[in-house]
Amino acid sequence: MQELQYLTFLISEELFGLGILYIKEIIEFESVTHVPMMPEYIPGVINLRGNVVPVIDLNMRFYRKKTETNRKTCIIITEIKLENEIIDVGLLVDAVNEVVDITPESIEEPPSFGSKIRLDFIQGLGKLENKFVIILKVNQILELSELQSIQESSSNVV
């Protein structure tokens, strides 16, 4: 029985998970540089060791409300495949929890009703003791056309 590891984090008091293989690092939120003409859920970019990394506010993307930043607010740096290249993208979350093991048998299909976020963002629901973890599809959070416009805009920023 193979167990898979997921980083769990909070967005609007709901528990989400992302496979640790997609995660490069977790950084403390400081500030982002605003880039004009970006979608509302992309507050800006950060400079990560000389690389321009777009940041997605997952509260805004999923629930249409801006993340209220505090000392627990983090940016999860992930890798997203864009055509033939892999780019870094930051995911702004309320708080990072822990890494958990969830077996494939403990992951159920996303429900077709009652979800506040688009089902194409959800890989499944992982069962942990007495709660569920909404497991995200990292490559679905952004659409390819949006990623390309971010890449083009951020290359002009540098």
Backbone as JSON, one array per atom type, in Angstrom:
{
  "sequence": "MQELQYLTFLISEELFGLGILYIKEIIEFESVTHVPMMPEYIPGVINLRGNVVPVIDLNMRFYRKKTETNRKTCIIITEIKLENEIIDVGLLVDAVNEVVDITPESIEEPPSFGSKIRLDFIQGLGKLENKFVIILKVNQILELSELQSIQESSSNVV",
  "N": [[0.84, -1.18, 0.0], [0.75, 2.03, -1.05], [1.69, 5.12, 0.27], [1.0, 8.55, -0.06], [2.45, 11.78, 0.2], [1.29, 14.89, 1.38], [1.29, 18.41, 1.52], [-0.43, 20.27, 3.85], [-2.65, 23.05, 4.11], [-4.29, 26.13, 5.02], [-7.08, 27.81, 3.65], [-9.32, 30.3, 3.83], [-10.33, 29.11, 6.2], [-10.68, 26.47, 5.43], [-9.37, 23.2, 4.85], [-6.75, 22.38, 2.76], [-4.8, 20.45, 0.43], [-1.67, 19.69, -1.15], [0.3, 17.81, -3.31], [3.53, 16.89, -2.18], [5.55, 16.66, -4.01], [5.22, 18.65, -5.86], [6.03, 20.92, -4.6], [8.4, 23.39, -4.03], [9.42, 25.15, -2.07], [8.6, 26.89, 1.0], [7.76, 30.12, 1.86], [7.87, 32.96, 4.04], [5.33, 35.4, 4.0], [5.93, 38.58, 2.73], [5.85, 40.98, 0.95], [4.37, 41.86, -2.22], [5.13, 42.77, -5.59], [3.15, 44.81, -7.45], [1.73, 44.13, -10.63], [0.58, 45.7, -13.45], [-2.57, 45.13, -15.16], [-3.02, 42.44, -14.61], [-4.9, 39.46, -13.78], [-7.42, 39.66, -11.19], [-6.93, 37.88, -9.1], [-4.21, 37.62, -9.0], [-2.05, 39.13, -7.2], [0.49, 40.15, -7.65], [4.06, 39.97, -8.18], [6.99, 38.26, -6.9], [10.45, 38.58, -5.98], [12.51, 35.99, -6.18], [15.42, 34.94, -5.28], [16.56, 36.27, -7.52], [14.84, 35.5, -9.55], [11.76, 36.18, -11.18], [8.7, 35.61, -9.76], [5.38, 34.85, -10.19], [2.55, 35.47, -8.06], [-0.25, 33.83, -6.78], [-3.25, 34.57, -5.3], [-4.92, 32.43, -3.45], [-7.27, 32.59, -1.95], [-8.64, 34.64, -3.26], [-8.81, 33.53, -5.8], [-10.37, 31.2, -5.41], [-12.53, 31.95, -3.69], [-13.19, 34.56, -4.17], [-12.34, 36.61, -2.46], [-10.04, 38.78, -0.9], [-6.9, 37.76, 0.52], [-6.39, 38.14, 3.93], [-3.6, 39.31, 5.27], [-1.31, 38.1, 7.73], [0.87, 37.15, 10.46], [1.01, 34.43, 10.02], [0.58, 34.02, 7.36], [1.61, 32.63, 4.3], [3.69, 31.97, 1.4], [3.56, 29.46, -0.88], [5.87, 27.99, -2.85], [5.58, 26.63, -5.97], [5.96, 24.32, -8.71], [4.86, 24.67, -11.97], [3.81, 23.17, -14.94], [4.2, 24.52, -18.07], [3.37, 24.29, -21.23], [6.25, 23.32, -22.74], [7.96, 24.02, -20.74], [8.93, 24.45, -17.29], [7.65, 26.43, -14.78], [8.05, 28.56, -11.91], [5.62, 29.24, -9.48], [4.0, 31.2, -7.04], [1.88, 30.42, -4.33], [-0.4, 32.04, -2.47], [-1.37, 31.61, 0.79], [-3.45, 31.25, 3.74], [-2.36, 29.95, 6.03], [0.2, 27.55, 6.64], [-0.02, 24.13, 7.4], [0.86, 21.14, 7.95], [2.8, 18.27, 6.83], [1.21, 15.47, 5.58], [0.42, 11.95, 5.42], [-1.45, 10.34, 2.98], [-3.23, 7.68, 1.85], [-3.78, 6.3, -1.45], [-6.21, 4.9, -1.44], [-7.66, 6.26, 0.4], [-8.56, 8.51, -0.79], [-11.17, 10.2, -2.2], [-13.41, 10.77, -5.0], [-14.02, 14.15, -6.09], [-16.89, 15.86, -4.79], [-19.9, 16.35, -6.69], [-21.5, 18.38, -6.01], [-22.27, 21.18, -3.87], [-19.72, 22.32, -3.52], [-17.64, 25.17, -3.1], [-15.67, 25.91, -4.77], [-14.3, 25.6, -8.1], [-14.73, 22.47, -9.65], [-12.8, 21.45, -11.38], [-10.43, 22.22, -10.28], [-9.97, 20.48, -8.24], [-8.48, 17.52, -7.19], [-9.25, 15.45, -5.54], [-10.85, 14.27, -2.5], [-9.21, 13.86, 0.41], [-9.21, 11.59, 3.1], [-8.7, 12.17, 6.46], [-8.42, 10.98, 9.58], [-10.82, 12.5, 11.31], [-11.57, 14.41, 9.45], [-11.69, 16.08, 6.21], [-9.4, 16.6, 3.51], [-9.02, 18.86, 0.97], [-7.74, 18.05, -1.98], [-5.67, 19.59, -4.25], [-5.36, 20.2, -7.81], [-2.53, 21.21, -9.07], [-1.74, 22.17, -11.61], [-4.13, 23.02, -12.71], [-5.0, 25.27, -11.46], [-4.29, 27.65, -12.63], [-5.02, 28.86, -15.9], [-3.65, 28.0, -19.09], [-3.38, 30.17, -20.92], [-3.45, 32.34, -19.19], [-1.16, 31.89, -17.68], [0.81, 32.23, -19.65], [0.51, 34.94, -20.25], [1.27, 36.02, -17.82], [3.94, 35.19, -17.7], [4.98, 36.64, -19.88], [4.48, 39.29, -19.06], [5.92, 39.38, -16.64], [8.5, 39.01, -17.54], [8.97, 41.4, -18.7], [9.14, 43.01, -16.5], [11.55, 42.61, -15.23]],
  "CA": [[0.0, 0.0, 0.0], [1.6, 3.21, -1.2], [1.19, 6.35, 0.87], [1.46, 9.76, -0.72], [2.56, 12.87, 1.15], [0.67, 16.14, 0.97], [1.4, 19.56, 2.4], [-1.76, 20.81, 4.1], [-2.67, 24.48, 4.39], [-5.62, 26.71, 5.19], [-7.59, 28.91, 2.83], [-10.66, 30.61, 4.34], [-10.65, 28.13, 7.24], [-10.84, 25.13, 4.88], [-8.1, 22.49, 4.77], [-6.37, 21.97, 1.41], [-3.55, 19.73, 0.34], [-0.97, 19.68, -2.43], [1.36, 16.81, -3.28], [4.81, 17.54, -1.87], [6.44, 16.64, -5.18], [5.02, 19.91, -6.58], [6.42, 22.05, -3.77], [9.84, 23.68, -3.95], [9.72, 25.72, -0.77], [7.57, 27.71, 1.63], [8.39, 31.34, 2.36], [7.02, 33.87, 4.8], [4.82, 36.49, 3.18], [6.38, 39.93, 3.05], [5.07, 41.86, 0.08], [4.46, 41.53, -3.64], [5.18, 43.93, -6.48], [1.96, 44.8, -8.31], [1.95, 44.2, -12.07], [-0.69, 46.15, -14.06], [-3.3, 44.32, -16.15], [-3.09, 41.03, -14.21], [-6.2, 39.1, -13.2], [-7.59, 40.12, -9.81], [-6.39, 36.91, -8.14], [-2.75, 37.67, -9.03], [-1.72, 40.45, -6.63], [1.77, 40.63, -8.14], [5.19, 39.05, -8.31], [8.06, 38.4, -5.91], [11.8, 38.28, -6.46], [13.01, 34.83, -5.45], [16.81, 34.71, -5.68], [16.8, 36.8, -8.85], [13.8, 35.08, -10.48], [10.45, 36.79, -10.99], [7.73, 34.55, -9.52], [4.02, 35.36, -9.99], [1.89, 34.98, -6.86], [-1.69, 33.67, -6.91], [-3.99, 34.62, -4.04], [-5.89, 31.35, -3.56], [-8.56, 33.07, -1.43], [-9.28, 35.39, -4.34], [-9.07, 32.6, -6.92], [-11.43, 30.26, -5.07], [-13.67, 32.51, -2.96], [-13.36, 35.95, -4.57], [-12.05, 37.57, -1.39], [-8.6, 38.98, -0.74], [-6.28, 37.19, 1.72], [-6.02, 39.06, 5.0], [-2.27, 38.84, 5.65], [-0.88, 38.19, 9.12], [2.18, 36.5, 10.63], [0.94, 33.03, 9.56], [0.42, 33.99, 5.91], [2.8, 32.1, 3.61], [3.66, 31.72, -0.04], [4.08, 28.14, -1.23], [6.46, 28.04, -4.19], [5.32, 25.38, -6.67], [6.35, 24.27, -10.12], [3.74, 24.4, -12.87], [4.27, 22.89, -16.3], [3.61, 25.38, -19.1], [3.83, 23.71, -22.48], [7.46, 22.51, -22.58], [8.83, 24.52, -19.68], [8.4, 24.44, -15.93], [7.84, 27.74, -14.17], [7.71, 28.67, -10.5], [4.46, 30.08, -9.16], [3.75, 31.26, -5.61], [0.49, 30.3, -3.91], [-0.61, 32.76, -1.23], [-2.32, 30.88, 1.64], [-3.62, 31.82, 5.09], [-1.4, 29.33, 6.95], [0.65, 26.2, 6.28], [-0.21, 23.25, 8.55], [1.82, 20.06, 8.12], [2.84, 17.25, 5.78], [0.47, 14.29, 6.03], [0.37, 10.8, 4.52], [-2.8, 9.93, 2.61], [-3.16, 6.56, 0.9], [-4.71, 6.47, -2.58], [-7.52, 4.34, -1.09], [-8.35, 7.23, 1.27], [-8.91, 9.68, -1.58], [-12.43, 10.03, -2.92], [-13.68, 11.72, -6.07], [-14.63, 15.38, -5.58], [-18.35, 15.82, -4.91], [-20.4, 17.16, -7.8], [-22.42, 19.37, -5.46], [-21.91, 21.8, -2.6], [-18.38, 22.89, -3.44], [-17.58, 26.6, -3.4], [-14.63, 26.14, -5.78], [-14.49, 24.84, -9.33], [-14.34, 21.07, -9.51], [-11.6, 21.13, -12.15], [-9.27, 22.52, -9.43], [-9.88, 19.49, -7.18], [-8.1, 16.15, -7.56], [-10.08, 14.56, -4.74], [-10.97, 14.56, -1.07], [-8.46, 12.91, 1.21], [-9.77, 11.4, 4.44], [-7.76, 12.16, 7.58], [-9.14, 10.77, 10.83], [-12.19, 13.02, 11.35], [-11.75, 15.56, 8.56], [-11.31, 15.93, 4.81], [-8.43, 17.52, 2.91], [-9.31, 19.09, -0.44], [-6.46, 17.92, -2.68], [-5.73, 20.44, -5.44], [-4.59, 19.94, -9.03], [-1.75, 22.45, -9.18], [-1.7, 22.68, -12.99], [-5.44, 23.54, -13.11], [-5.31, 26.51, -10.75], [-4.17, 28.69, -13.66], [-5.2, 28.4, -17.26], [-2.41, 28.2, -19.86], [-3.31, 31.52, -21.49], [-3.12, 33.25, -18.1], [0.25, 31.69, -17.35], [1.65, 32.83, -20.68], [0.49, 36.4, -20.1], [2.07, 36.32, -16.63], [5.33, 35.02, -18.08], [5.36, 37.76, -20.74], [4.5, 40.52, -18.24], [7.0, 39.36, -15.64], [9.8, 39.15, -18.2], [9.13, 42.83, -18.95], [9.38, 43.67, -15.22], [12.96, 42.45, -14.83]],
  "C": [[0.88, 1.25, 0.0], [0.93, 4.41, -0.53], [1.8, 7.54, 0.12], [1.47, 10.89, 0.31], [2.01, 14.16, 0.54], [0.97, 17.21, 2.01], [-0.01, 20.1, 2.6], [-1.64, 22.28, 4.51], [-4.11, 24.96, 4.45], [-5.87, 27.84, 4.2], [-9.02, 29.12, 3.3], [-11.17, 29.51, 5.29], [-10.96, 26.73, 6.71], [-9.46, 24.52, 4.68], [-7.87, 21.99, 3.35], [-5.06, 21.21, 1.47], [-2.99, 19.79, -1.07], [0.17, 18.68, -2.3], [2.72, 17.45, -3.09], [5.78, 17.53, -3.05], [6.33, 17.93, -6.01], [5.62, 21.1, -5.85], [7.94, 22.2, -3.72], [10.22, 24.2, -2.58], [8.52, 26.52, -0.26], [8.29, 28.94, 2.19], [7.37, 32.17, 3.12], [6.57, 35.0, 3.87], [5.38, 37.81, 3.66], [5.6, 40.93, 2.23], [5.24, 41.38, -1.35], [4.52, 42.84, -4.43], [4.02, 43.82, -7.45], [2.37, 44.92, -9.78], [0.62, 44.6, -12.7], [-1.26, 45.11, -15.03], [-3.31, 42.82, -15.83], [-4.49, 40.72, -13.71], [-6.23, 39.47, -11.72], [-6.96, 39.18, -8.78], [-4.86, 36.8, -8.17], [-2.33, 39.04, -8.52], [-0.4, 41.01, -7.11], [2.81, 39.55, -8.23], [6.15, 39.28, -7.15], [9.38, 38.1, -6.59], [12.32, 37.15, -5.58], [14.39, 34.49, -5.99], [17.05, 35.1, -7.15], [15.78, 36.38, -9.9], [12.49, 35.77, -10.14], [9.43, 35.66, -10.88], [6.35, 35.17, -9.32], [3.4, 34.71, -8.76], [0.38, 34.96, -7.1], [-2.3, 33.7, -5.51], [-5.1, 33.58, -4.13], [-7.25, 31.71, -2.95], [-9.34, 33.79, -2.53], [-9.67, 34.45, -5.49], [-10.27, 31.7, -6.63], [-12.69, 30.92, -4.54], [-13.96, 33.97, -3.28], [-13.24, 36.94, -3.4], [-10.55, 37.59, -1.16], [-8.1, 38.35, 0.55], [-5.94, 38.31, 2.7], [-4.67, 38.57, 5.54], [-2.01, 39.07, 7.13], [0.43, 37.42, 9.25], [2.19, 35.04, 10.19], [0.84, 32.91, 8.04], [1.72, 33.57, 5.24], [2.58, 32.08, 2.11], [4.32, 30.36, -0.27], [4.59, 28.24, -2.66], [6.29, 26.66, -4.84], [5.87, 25.47, -8.09], [5.13, 23.88, -10.94], [4.29, 24.21, -14.27], [3.48, 23.75, -17.28], [4.2, 24.95, -20.42], [5.09, 22.89, -22.24], [8.4, 23.02, -21.5], [8.13, 24.46, -18.33], [8.7, 25.8, -15.32], [7.46, 27.69, -12.7], [6.54, 29.63, -10.35], [4.28, 30.04, -7.65], [2.25, 31.2, -5.33], [0.35, 30.96, -2.54], [-1.7, 32.06, -0.43], [-2.36, 31.51, 3.02], [-2.6, 31.27, 6.07], [-1.04, 27.95, 6.42], [0.53, 25.34, 7.54], [0.93, 22.26, 8.69], [1.83, 19.18, 6.88], [2.16, 16.01, 6.34], [0.58, 13.19, 4.98], [-1.08, 10.45, 4.26], [-2.66, 8.82, 1.57], [-4.11, 6.82, -0.26], [-6.11, 5.94, -2.28], [-8.34, 5.31, -0.23], [-8.76, 8.49, 0.52], [-10.16, 9.37, -2.39], [-12.55, 11.07, -4.01], [-14.28, 13.0, -5.47], [-16.15, 15.31, -5.75], [-18.82, 16.73, -6.05], [-21.36, 18.24, -7.32], [-21.79, 20.0, -4.21], [-20.54, 22.43, -2.5], [-18.41, 24.36, -3.82], [-16.52, 26.9, -4.45], [-14.87, 25.23, -6.98], [-13.95, 23.43, -9.19], [-13.09, 20.71, -10.31], [-10.32, 21.49, -11.39], [-8.99, 21.38, -8.45], [-9.54, 18.1, -7.73], [-8.97, 15.14, -6.81], [-10.15, 15.05, -3.31], [-10.25, 13.47, -0.31], [-9.04, 12.83, 2.6], [-8.64, 11.3, 5.45], [-8.57, 12.04, 8.85], [-10.56, 11.31, 10.76], [-12.42, 14.22, 10.45], [-11.32, 15.22, 7.14], [-10.28, 16.97, 4.43], [-8.8, 17.64, 1.44], [-7.97, 19.08, -1.18], [-6.58, 18.63, -4.03], [-4.92, 19.86, -6.6], [-3.82, 21.22, -9.33], [-1.76, 23.02, -10.59], [-3.03, 23.26, -13.44], [-5.74, 24.9, -12.5], [-5.2, 27.72, -11.68], [-4.46, 28.08, -15.01], [-3.95, 28.78, -18.05], [-2.29, 29.61, -20.42], [-2.94, 32.54, -20.42], [-1.65, 33.13, -17.74], [1.16, 32.35, -18.37], [1.66, 34.34, -20.56], [1.29, 36.84, -18.88], [3.55, 36.25, -16.98], [5.8, 36.22, -18.92], [5.45, 39.05, -19.94], [5.65, 40.53, -17.28], [8.37, 39.47, -16.3], [10.05, 40.62, -18.55], [9.45, 43.6, -17.68], [10.86, 43.69, -14.89], [13.87, 43.4, -15.52]]
}
